[in-house]
Amino acid sequence: MGLLERLADVQRRIRLAAERVNRNPEEIKLIPVSKYHSIEKIQTLLKAGIYDFGESRVQELREKQSQLPKDVNWHLIGHLQRNKVKYVVRMPNCKLIHSVDNLRLVQEIQRRCELEDTTMDILVQVNVANDDAKFGILSGEALEFVKKVAEFDRVKVKGLMTIVPEVDDPEEVRPYFRRLKELSEEIRKAAIPGVEMAELSMGMTNDFEVAIEEGATMVRIGSAIFGPRK
Ligand SMILES: *Cc1c(COP(=O)(O)O)cnc(C)c1O
């Protein structure tokens, strides 16, 4: 299959997964993850009407965004170091940081936003699987963390994100997706001023259909669209 055929296949699978649980497929944003893949491939997807892309590393994101139209919506999905925050905040079309998981990072986002007189939308990354190898706030600490983030007026919480362990059978990670959804409901009920729980960024190539069945509003899909990474 070529790139556009793989895209169409993923879009079809998203639609079917949504329909299985009576969700409107329009509620689910596909974010192709273009890390390690070429500008040319991204341009092909742009022509097919895809305008959201995920990147893991700030350096690669900067290089790509400088060569592509300004109406692309970039999503930073990888771990963010404080010394890179300035580049992200200065990039007007970096729409969302999916991977915020510590207060020192939040402080730096706030500080850089003040300098640039702007705001930044973020998701809180939660380590629902309690996986030592993964970044993220533990589930039990997520509500308190979100309350603290809400004190920073330029950092806008839009929802939660998680990365679950890679397993052979995606059914194994269904409970983690369900837990993230429950957590977002708990946080929504707390009605923290300035905090929205609109987005649940969960599901990758291996498990996006299960994630959609459990309530994902954003799926981050790399290899199923772009093929294997080098
Ligand atoms: C690389 C990456 C993805 C995409 O992974 P695939 O398995 O290729 O779909 C999604 N989310 C994050 C955070 C990633 O780093």
Short mmCIF file of C-alpha atoms in Angstrom, two decimals, residues 14-200:
data_model
loop_
_atom_site.label_atom_id
_atom_site.label_comp_id
_atom_site.label_asym_id
_atom_site.label_seq_id
_atom_site.Cartn_x
_atom_site.Cartn_y
_atom_site.Cartn_z
CA ILE A 14 -11.22 4.95 12.96
CA ARG A 15 -14.73 5.26 11.55
CA LEU A 16 -15.55 1.61 12.21
CA ALA A 17 -14.23 1.73 15.77
CA ALA A 18 -16.30 4.85 16.48
CA GLU A 19 -19.42 3.30 15.01
CA ARG A 20 -19.02 0.15 17.12
CA VAL A 21 -19.56 2.26 20.24
CA ASN A 22 -22.05 4.71 18.71
CA ARG A 23 -19.63 7.59 18.63
CA ASN A 24 -19.50 10.21 15.91
CA PRO A 25 -16.24 9.61 13.99
CA GLU A 26 -15.93 13.40 13.58
CA GLU A 27 -15.16 13.63 17.31
CA ILE A 28 -11.89 11.81 16.77
CA LYS A 29 -8.91 13.74 15.47
CA LEU A 30 -6.30 11.76 13.61
CA ILE A 31 -2.79 13.02 14.31
CA PRO A 32 -0.31 11.35 11.97
CA VAL A 33 3.03 11.09 13.76
CA SER A 34 5.63 12.17 11.21
CA LYS A 35 8.79 11.73 13.32
CA TYR A 36 11.72 10.37 11.27
CA HIS A 37 9.62 10.73 8.10
CA SER A 38 10.25 13.14 5.25
CA ILE A 39 8.81 16.53 4.41
CA GLU A 40 7.65 15.05 1.09
CA LYS A 41 5.44 12.53 2.84
CA ILE A 42 3.92 15.26 4.99
CA GLN A 43 3.24 17.32 1.86
CA THR A 44 1.43 14.38 0.31
CA LEU A 45 -0.85 14.19 3.34
CA LEU A 46 -1.39 17.97 3.30
CA LYS A 47 -2.72 17.65 -0.23
CA ALA A 48 -5.11 14.99 1.08
CA GLY A 49 -6.48 17.50 3.60
CA ILE A 50 -4.58 16.42 6.73
CA TYR A 51 -3.35 19.44 8.69
CA ASP A 52 -2.40 18.02 12.10
CA PHE A 53 0.93 16.31 12.67
CA GLY A 54 2.70 14.99 15.73
CA GLU A 55 6.45 15.16 16.39
CA SER A 56 8.42 13.86 19.36
CA ARG A 57 11.51 16.05 19.25
CA VAL A 58 11.59 19.83 19.26
CA GLN A 59 14.58 20.03 16.91
CA GLU A 60 12.87 17.93 14.24
CA LEU A 61 9.62 19.83 14.72
CA ARG A 62 11.38 23.17 14.17
CA GLU A 63 13.13 21.98 11.02
CA LYS A 64 9.93 20.64 9.52
CA GLN A 65 7.69 23.53 10.44
CA SER A 66 10.15 26.00 8.89
CA GLN A 67 9.79 24.20 5.55
CA LEU A 68 6.03 23.68 5.56
CA PRO A 69 2.95 25.94 5.30
CA LYS A 70 2.10 27.95 8.41
CA ASP A 71 -1.40 26.52 8.62
CA VAL A 72 -0.13 23.10 9.66
CA ASN A 73 -1.12 22.35 13.28
CA TRP A 74 1.85 20.83 15.09
CA HIS A 75 1.48 18.65 18.16
CA LEU A 76 4.46 18.06 20.40
CA ILE A 77 3.96 14.53 21.70
CA GLY A 78 7.39 13.64 23.12
CA HIS A 79 9.04 14.47 26.41
CA LEU A 80 9.82 18.18 26.56
CA GLN A 81 12.92 19.58 28.23
CA ARG A 82 12.73 22.99 29.83
CA ASN A 83 15.49 24.45 27.69
CA LYS A 84 13.41 23.73 24.56
CA VAL A 85 10.21 25.37 25.77
CA LYS A 86 11.10 28.74 24.24
CA TYR A 87 11.11 27.30 20.71
CA VAL A 88 7.74 25.70 21.17
CA VAL A 89 6.11 28.78 22.65
CA ARG A 90 7.47 30.99 19.86
CA MET A 91 6.02 28.73 17.17
CA PRO A 92 2.55 30.13 16.50
CA ASN A 93 1.34 26.93 14.87
CA CYS A 94 2.47 24.59 17.64
CA LYS A 95 -1.08 23.96 18.80
CA LEU A 96 -0.76 21.54 21.66
CA ILE A 97 1.86 20.03 23.97
CA HIS A 98 0.62 16.53 24.81
CA SER A 99 3.34 15.61 27.27
CA VAL A 100 3.29 17.93 30.30
CA ASP A 101 4.09 16.01 33.46
CA ASN A 102 5.98 18.21 35.92
CA LEU A 103 5.55 21.61 37.51
CA ARG A 104 8.99 22.95 36.66
CA LEU A 105 8.08 22.47 33.02
CA VAL A 106 4.76 24.25 33.61
CA GLN A 107 6.60 27.15 35.27
CA GLU A 108 8.87 27.49 32.27
CA ILE A 109 5.94 27.39 29.82
CA GLN A 110 4.24 30.13 31.87
CA ARG A 111 7.42 32.23 31.93
CA ARG A 112 8.01 31.94 28.19
CA CYS A 113 4.35 32.68 27.44
CA GLU A 114 4.57 35.85 29.52
CA LEU A 115 7.65 36.95 27.57
CA GLU A 116 5.89 36.32 24.26
CA ASP A 117 2.53 37.57 25.53
CA THR A 118 0.79 34.40 24.49
CA THR A 119 -0.80 31.27 25.98
CA MET A 120 -0.16 27.56 25.44
CA ASP A 121 -2.63 24.67 25.27
CA ILE A 122 -1.42 21.52 26.97
CA LEU A 123 -2.45 18.01 27.92
CA VAL A 124 -1.32 16.38 31.15
CA GLN A 125 0.48 13.13 30.51
CA VAL A 126 -0.67 10.43 32.90
CA ASN A 127 1.21 7.20 33.50
CA VAL A 128 -1.93 5.10 33.93
CA ALA A 129 -0.03 1.85 33.62
CA ASN A 130 2.33 2.79 36.46
CA ASP A 131 5.10 1.89 34.08
CA ASP A 132 8.57 2.77 35.43
CA ALA A 133 9.84 3.19 31.89
CA LYS A 134 7.29 5.89 31.02
CA PHE A 135 7.00 9.56 31.80
CA GLY A 136 3.80 10.92 33.28
CA ILE A 137 1.96 11.78 36.46
CA LEU A 138 0.64 8.81 38.43
CA SER A 139 -3.17 8.47 38.26
CA GLY A 140 -3.55 9.09 41.98
CA GLU A 141 -1.75 12.41 41.69
CA ALA A 142 -3.35 13.71 38.51
CA LEU A 143 -6.18 15.73 40.09
CA GLU A 144 -3.83 17.58 42.46
CA PHE A 145 -1.42 18.19 39.60
CA VAL A 146 -4.13 19.68 37.38
CA LYS A 147 -5.22 21.97 40.23
CA LYS A 148 -1.67 23.27 40.51
CA VAL A 149 -1.33 23.77 36.76
CA ALA A 150 -4.58 25.76 36.81
CA GLU A 151 -2.81 28.41 38.90
CA PHE A 152 -0.66 29.29 35.87
CA ASP A 153 -2.90 31.57 33.86
CA ARG A 154 -1.12 31.19 30.54
CA VAL A 155 -0.99 27.40 30.56
CA LYS A 156 -4.36 26.04 29.42
CA VAL A 157 -5.19 22.45 30.34
CA LYS A 158 -7.31 20.87 27.59
CA GLY A 159 -7.29 17.24 28.68
CA LEU A 160 -5.17 14.18 29.33
CA MET A 161 -2.76 12.03 27.38
CA THR A 162 -1.26 8.62 27.99
CA ILE A 163 1.21 6.22 26.44
CA VAL A 164 0.47 2.62 27.35
CA PRO A 165 2.84 -0.37 27.20
CA GLU A 166 3.29 -2.11 23.87
CA VAL A 167 1.58 -5.47 24.00
CA ASP A 168 0.68 -8.12 21.42
CA ASP A 169 -3.03 -8.04 22.13
CA PRO A 170 -4.45 -4.50 22.43
CA GLU A 171 -7.24 -5.85 24.67
CA GLU A 172 -4.60 -5.97 27.39
CA VAL A 173 -4.36 -2.18 27.46
CA ARG A 174 -8.10 -1.49 27.33
CA PRO A 175 -8.26 -1.04 31.16
CA TYR A 176 -5.63 1.71 30.95
CA PHE A 177 -7.63 3.65 28.37
CA ARG A 178 -10.76 3.19 30.45
CA ARG A 179 -8.89 4.46 33.51
CA LEU A 180 -7.76 7.60 31.70
CA LYS A 181 -11.33 8.32 30.64
CA GLU A 182 -12.55 7.86 34.24
CA LEU A 183 -9.81 10.11 35.48
CA SER A 184 -10.83 12.84 33.05
CA GLU A 185 -14.43 12.55 34.31
CA GLU A 186 -13.24 12.86 37.91
CA ILE A 187 -11.22 15.95 37.06
CA ARG A 188 -14.10 17.45 35.09
CA LYS A 189 -16.38 17.01 38.11
CA ALA A 190 -13.91 18.97 40.22
CA ALA A 191 -14.79 21.97 37.98
CA ILE A 192 -11.38 23.61 38.28
CA PRO A 193 -11.52 27.17 36.88
CA GLY A 194 -9.80 27.47 33.51
CA VAL A 195 -9.41 23.71 33.09
CA GLU A 196 -11.11 21.83 30.26
CA MET A 197 -11.26 18.07 29.98
CA ALA A 198 -12.19 18.10 26.30
CA GLU A 199 -9.40 15.93 24.91
CA LEU A 200 -8.19 12.42 25.55
#
